């Protein structure tokens, strides 16, 4: 397999812009679906069938389906709503397990195989504009307990879980969709609270999503955690995580301050294995093509792409996607 195909495996794109069809033929790693893609059950199944038929390599078919505010299948539910993490947990562990199984069975029925959930942020800031009820609790031990229930239930029902948003979005006072929030906590405090749930699942979880946050415990310079070598090395070396490390959506304002090709290149050098883009516009495809060209002459870039491809291939093989 050539280097460009392996690089395409490192990207999960949305359908906006239409470039995903050609990208699938070039080896695209996955597709992420949003509410606009899911207007009727039949149309959604047809879309997924078309995607599978166009894919050079079987893709991750992914979604953000947490319940509550973050629920992508609401148009085909006939009024039924899943509860957000906080309210599901408040109803008890049995309810949480049952609701997670229902979500997993629904996703599986459409052919999906990856859910960007559970959200294991510890919501310590009551003014947090983006996490709130998406967090199970403001207590890290409760979050750890919930993560085990939810991730295992997804696994048992054929859906890959992806925990988010490392190293913890719970203390933020801004929305990383709109800006780059700063979390100015010392490392020991981050470890006691926000990193604690990630440390607890690092040996068992398949995929971890890294947030667009400026965490001063990792970088004094203003660098999003998603592009921070220090943060990603900590995840690998200190927490011992051996799975796939994926970015949050790369068109969020928390990461789009610079030039997009440079941002992706920086992420690859920092140790990111996959990137999410909610669109597949010509500009997004050009990012992949530009990095592919550069990697031919850049040994570090090439080696990191090879390493990431092995991680992705291993996960797809273990989960019977390939």
Coordinates of C-alpha atoms in Angstrom, one line a residue:
X1 CA 0.0 0.0 0.0
X2 CA 1.5 3.4 -0.9
X3 CA 2.1 6.2 1.5
X4 CA -0.8 8.4 0.3
X5 CA -3.3 5.6 0.8
X6 CA -2.0 5.2 4.4
X7 CA -2.3 8.9 4.9
X8 CA -5.9 8.9 3.7
X9 CA -6.6 6.2 6.3
X10 CA -5.8 8.9 9.0
X11 CA -8.8 11.0 8.1
X12 CA -12.5 10.8 8.9
X13 CA -14.5 13.3 6.8
X14 CA -18.1 14.5 6.7
X15 CA -20.2 14.4 3.6
X16 CA -20.5 18.3 3.1
X17 CA -18.6 19.3 0.0
X18 CA -19.0 15.9 -1.7
X19 CA -15.2 15.1 -1.8
X20 CA -15.7 12.1 0.4
X21 CA -16.6 9.9 -2.6
X22 CA -13.3 10.3 -4.4
X23 CA -11.5 10.2 -1.0
X24 CA -13.1 6.8 -0.3
X25 CA -11.6 5.5 -3.5
X26 CA -8.2 6.8 -2.4
X27 CA -8.4 4.9 0.9
X28 CA -10.2 7.4 3.3
X29 CA -10.2 6.1 6.8
X30 CA -13.8 6.9 7.7
X31 CA -16.9 9.0 7.5
X32 CA -18.6 11.0 10.2
X33 CA -22.4 11.5 10.0
X34 CA -24.4 14.5 11.3
X35 CA -28.1 15.2 11.7
X36 CA -28.4 16.5 8.1
X37 CA -27.3 13.1 6.8
X38 CA -30.0 11.3 8.8
X39 CA -33.4 12.5 7.6
X40 CA -35.0 9.0 7.1
X41 CA -34.0 5.5 8.0
X42 CA -34.1 4.3 4.4
X43 CA -32.1 7.2 3.0
X44 CA -29.5 6.8 5.7
X45 CA -29.1 3.1 5.1
X46 CA -28.7 3.8 1.3
X47 CA -26.1 6.4 2.0
X48 CA -24.1 3.9 4.1
X49 CA -24.4 1.2 1.5
X50 CA -23.2 3.6 -1.2
X51 CA -20.2 4.6 1.0
X52 CA -19.2 1.0 1.6
X53 CA -19.4 0.3 -2.1
X54 CA -17.1 3.2 -3.0
X55 CA -14.5 2.5 -0.3
X56 CA -11.1 1.1 -1.2
X57 CA -10.6 0.1 2.4
X58 CA -13.6 -0.6 4.8
X59 CA -14.1 2.7 6.7
X60 CA -14.9 3.7 10.2
X61 CA -18.6 4.7 10.0
X62 CA -18.9 7.1 12.9
X63 CA -21.2 9.5 14.7
X64 CA -21.4 11.7 17.9
X65 CA -24.4 10.0 19.6
X66 CA -24.1 10.9 23.3
X67 CA -27.8 11.6 24.1
X68 CA -29.3 14.9 25.1
X69 CA -27.9 17.9 23.3
X70 CA -25.6 15.6 21.1
X71 CA -27.9 13.3 19.3
X72 CA -27.7 12.9 15.5
X73 CA -30.6 10.5 14.8
X74 CA -33.3 12.7 16.3
X75 CA -35.2 13.1 13.0
X76 CA -35.9 9.4 12.8
X77 CA -36.9 8.8 16.4
X78 CA -40.5 9.8 16.2
X79 CA -40.2 12.0 19.3
X80 CA -38.1 9.6 21.4
X81 CA -35.0 11.3 23.0
X82 CA -32.0 9.7 24.7
X83 CA -31.0 11.4 28.0
X84 CA -27.7 13.2 28.3
X85 CA -24.9 11.6 30.3
X86 CA -25.7 13.5 33.5
X87 CA -29.4 12.7 33.6
X88 CA -28.9 9.1 32.4
X89 CA -26.5 8.5 35.3
X90 CA -28.8 10.2 37.8
X91 CA -31.4 7.5 36.9
X92 CA -29.0 4.8 38.0
X93 CA -26.4 2.4 36.5
X94 CA -29.1 0.0 35.2
X95 CA -30.7 2.8 33.2
X96 CA -27.4 4.0 31.9
X97 CA -26.5 0.5 30.8
X98 CA -29.9 0.0 29.1
X99 CA -29.9 3.3 27.3
X100 CA -26.4 2.7 26.1
X101 CA -27.4 -0.7 24.7
X102 CA -30.4 0.9 22.9
X103 CA -28.0 3.5 21.3
X104 CA -25.6 0.8 20.3
X105 CA -28.3 -1.4 18.8
X106 CA -29.7 1.6 16.8
X107 CA -26.3 2.6 15.5
X108 CA -25.4 -1.0 14.6
X109 CA -28.8 -1.4 12.8
X110 CA -27.7 1.3 10.3
X111 CA -24.2 -0.3 9.9
X112 CA -22.3 2.2 12.0
X113 CA -19.2 0.9 13.9
X114 CA -17.8 3.8 15.9
X115 CA -19.3 6.3 18.3
X116 CA -17.5 9.3 19.6
X117 CA -18.7 8.6 23.1
X118 CA -18.6 8.5 26.1
X119 CA -17.7 12.0 27.1
X120 CA -15.5 11.5 30.2
X121 CA -14.9 15.2 31.0
X122 CA -15.3 16.0 34.7
X123 CA -17.6 19.1 34.7
X124 CA -15.9 21.2 37.5
X125 CA -16.9 24.6 36.0
X126 CA -20.6 25.3 36.4
X127 CA -20.2 28.1 33.8
X128 CA -18.8 25.7 31.2
X129 CA -20.7 26.5 28.0
X130 CA -20.0 23.3 26.1
X131 CA -19.8 20.3 28.5
X132 CA -22.4 20.7 31.3
X133 CA -24.9 17.8 31.1
X134 CA -22.7 16.0 28.6
X135 CA -20.6 15.0 31.6
X136 CA -21.7 12.2 33.8
X137 CA -20.6 14.1 37.0
X138 CA -18.3 16.6 38.6
X139 CA -16.8 13.7 40.5
X140 CA -14.0 11.8 38.7
X141 CA -14.7 8.5 40.4
X142 CA -18.4 8.6 39.2
X143 CA -17.1 9.4 35.7
X144 CA -14.8 6.4 35.8
X145 CA -17.6 4.1 36.9
X146 CA -19.8 5.4 34.1
X147 CA -17.1 5.1 31.4
X148 CA -16.7 1.4 32.3
X149 CA -20.4 0.7 31.9
X150 CA -20.8 2.7 28.7
X151 CA -17.7 1.6 26.9
X152 CA -18.2 -2.1 27.7
X153 CA -21.9 -1.9 26.6
X154 CA -20.8 -0.4 23.3
X155 CA -18.2 -3.2 22.9
X156 CA -20.6 -5.9 23.7
X157 CA -23.0 -4.6 21.0
X158 CA -20.5 -4.2 18.2
X159 CA -19.7 -0.4 18.5
X160 CA -16.2 1.0 19.1
X161 CA -16.3 3.5 21.9
X162 CA -14.1 6.6 21.7
X163 CA -13.6 8.6 25.0
X164 CA -13.3 12.4 24.9
X165 CA -12.0 15.1 25.4
X166 CA -8.5 14.5 26.6
X167 CA -7.0 15.9 28.8
X168 CA -10.4 17.1 30.1
X169 CA -12.7 19.9 28.9
X170 CA -14.6 20.2 32.2
X171 CA -12.9 23.3 33.6
X172 CA -13.2 25.3 30.4
X173 CA -15.0 28.6 30.4
X174 CA -15.3 28.9 26.6
X175 CA -16.5 26.7 23.7
X176 CA -13.6 25.3 21.6
X177 CA -16.0 25.4 18.6
X178 CA -15.7 29.2 18.8
X179 CA -12.2 29.9 20.3
X180 CA -9.2 28.2 22.0
X181 CA -10.1 27.9 25.7
X182 CA -7.3 28.1 28.2
X183 CA -7.0 25.7 31.1
X184 CA -4.5 27.1 33.6
X185 CA -4.2 24.3 36.1
X186 CA -1.0 22.6 37.4
X187 CA -0.4 19.1 36.2
X188 CA -1.0 17.5 39.6
X189 CA -4.5 19.1 39.8
X190 CA -5.3 18.0 36.2
X191 CA -4.2 14.5 37.2
X192 CA -6.3 14.4 40.4
X193 CA -9.5 15.4 38.6
X194 CA -9.6 15.8 34.8
X195 CA -7.0 13.3 33.6
X196 CA -8.1 10.7 36.2
X197 CA -10.8 9.1 34.0
X198 CA -8.5 8.9 31.0
X199 CA -5.8 7.3 33.2
X200 CA -8.4 4.8 34.5
X201 CA -9.4 3.6 31.0
X202 CA -6.1 4.0 29.1
X203 CA -5.2 0.3 29.1
X204 CA -8.7 -0.8 27.8
X205 CA -10.2 1.9 25.6
X206 CA -9.7 1.6 21.8
X207 CA -9.7 5.3 20.9
X208 CA -9.2 8.7 22.6
X209 CA -10.2 12.0 21.2
X210 CA -7.9 15.0 22.1
X211 CA -9.5 18.4 22.7
X212 CA -8.6 21.8 21.2
X213 CA -7.6 23.4 24.5
X214 CA -4.6 25.3 25.6
X215 CA -3.5 23.5 28.7
X216 CA -0.6 25.3 30.4
X217 CA 0.5 22.2 32.2
X218 CA 1.6 20.8 28.8
X219 CA 2.5 23.9 26.8
X220 CA 3.4 27.5 28.0
X221 CA 3.2 28.5 24.4
X222 CA -0.3 28.8 23.0
X223 CA -0.7 25.4 21.3
X224 CA -3.9 23.4 21.2
X225 CA -3.5 20.1 23.1
X226 CA -4.6 18.3 19.9
X227 CA -1.3 19.5 18.3
X228 CA 0.9 19.3 21.4
X229 CA 3.7 16.7 21.4
X230 CA 4.0 17.0 25.2
X231 CA 0.3 16.2 25.7
X232 CA 0.2 13.3 23.2
X233 CA 3.5 11.9 24.6
X234 CA 2.0 12.0 28.1
X235 CA -1.0 10.0 26.8
X236 CA 1.3 7.4 25.3
X237 CA 4.2 7.2 27.8
X238 CA 2.7 8.3 31.2
X239 CA -0.8 6.8 30.8
X240 CA 0.4 3.9 28.6
X241 CA -2.3 4.3 26.0
X242 CA -1.7 2.0 23.0
X243 CA -4.8 2.7 20.9
X244 CA -5.7 5.3 18.3
X245 CA -5.4 9.0 19.2
X246 CA -7.8 11.2 17.2
X247 CA -8.3 14.9 17.0
X248 CA -11.6 16.7 17.7
X249 CA -13.1 18.3 14.6
X250 CA -10.3 20.2 12.8
X251 CA -12.6 23.0 11.6
X252 CA -13.3 24.1 15.1
X253 CA -12.1 27.6 15.9
X254 CA -9.9 26.3 18.7
X255 CA -7.5 24.9 16.1
X256 CA -8.0 26.9 12.9
X257 CA -5.9 29.9 13.8
X258 CA -3.1 28.9 11.6
X259 CA -2.6 27.4 8.1
X260 CA -4.6 24.1 7.9
X261 CA -1.8 22.0 6.2
X262 CA 0.6 23.2 8.9
X263 CA -1.9 22.3 11.6
X264 CA -2.3 18.7 10.3
X265 CA 1.4 18.3 9.8
X266 CA 2.0 19.5 13.3
X267 CA -0.6 17.0 14.6
X268 CA 1.1 14.2 12.8
X269 CA 4.5 15.1 14.1
X270 CA 3.0 15.4 17.6
X271 CA 1.7 11.9 17.4
X272 CA -1.9 12.2 16.3
X273 CA -3.1 9.1 14.5
X274 CA -6.4 10.4 13.0
X275 CA -8.1 13.7 12.2
X276 CA -11.8 14.5 12.0
X277 CA -13.1 17.1 9.4
X278 CA -16.8 17.6 9.4
X279 CA -16.7 18.3 5.7
X280 CA -15.0 17.0 2.5
X281 CA -14.6 20.2 0.5
X282 CA -11.9 20.6 -2.1
X283 CA -9.9 22.6 0.5
X284 CA -10.0 19.6 3.0
X285 CA -9.0 17.1 0.3
X286 CA -6.1 19.4 -0.7
X287 CA -4.8 19.3 2.9
X288 CA -4.4 15.5 2.6
X289 CA -2.9 15.7 -0.9
X290 CA -0.3 18.4 0.2
X291 CA 0.8 16.4 3.2
X292 CA 1.1 13.3 1.0
X293 CA 3.5 15.2 -1.3
X294 CA 5.6 16.5 1.5
X295 CA 5.8 13.2 3.3
X296 CA 7.6 11.7 0.2
X297 CA 10.6 13.9 1.1
X298 CA 10.2 14.0 4.9
X299 CA 11.4 10.9 6.8
X300 CA 9.8 11.9 10.2
X301 CA 6.5 12.6 8.6
X302 CA 6.6 9.3 6.6
X303 CA 7.4 7.3 9.7
X304 CA 4.6 8.9 11.7
X305 CA 2.1 8.1 8.9
X306 CA 3.3 4.5 8.8
X307 CA 3.0 4.2 12.6
X308 CA -0.5 5.7 12.6
X309 CA -1.6 3.4 9.7
X310 CA -0.5 0.4 11.8
X311 CA -2.6 1.6 14.7
X312 CA -5.7 2.2 12.6
X313 CA -5.2 -1.1 10.7
X314 CA -4.9 -3.0 14.0
X315 CA -8.1 -1.6 15.4
X316 CA -10.1 -2.2 12.2
X317 CA -8.8 -5.8 12.1
X318 CA -9.6 -6.5 15.8
X319 CA -13.1 -5.1 15.4
X320 CA -13.7 -7.1 12.2
X321 CA -14.1 -4.0 10.0
X322 CA -11.4 -5.3 7.6

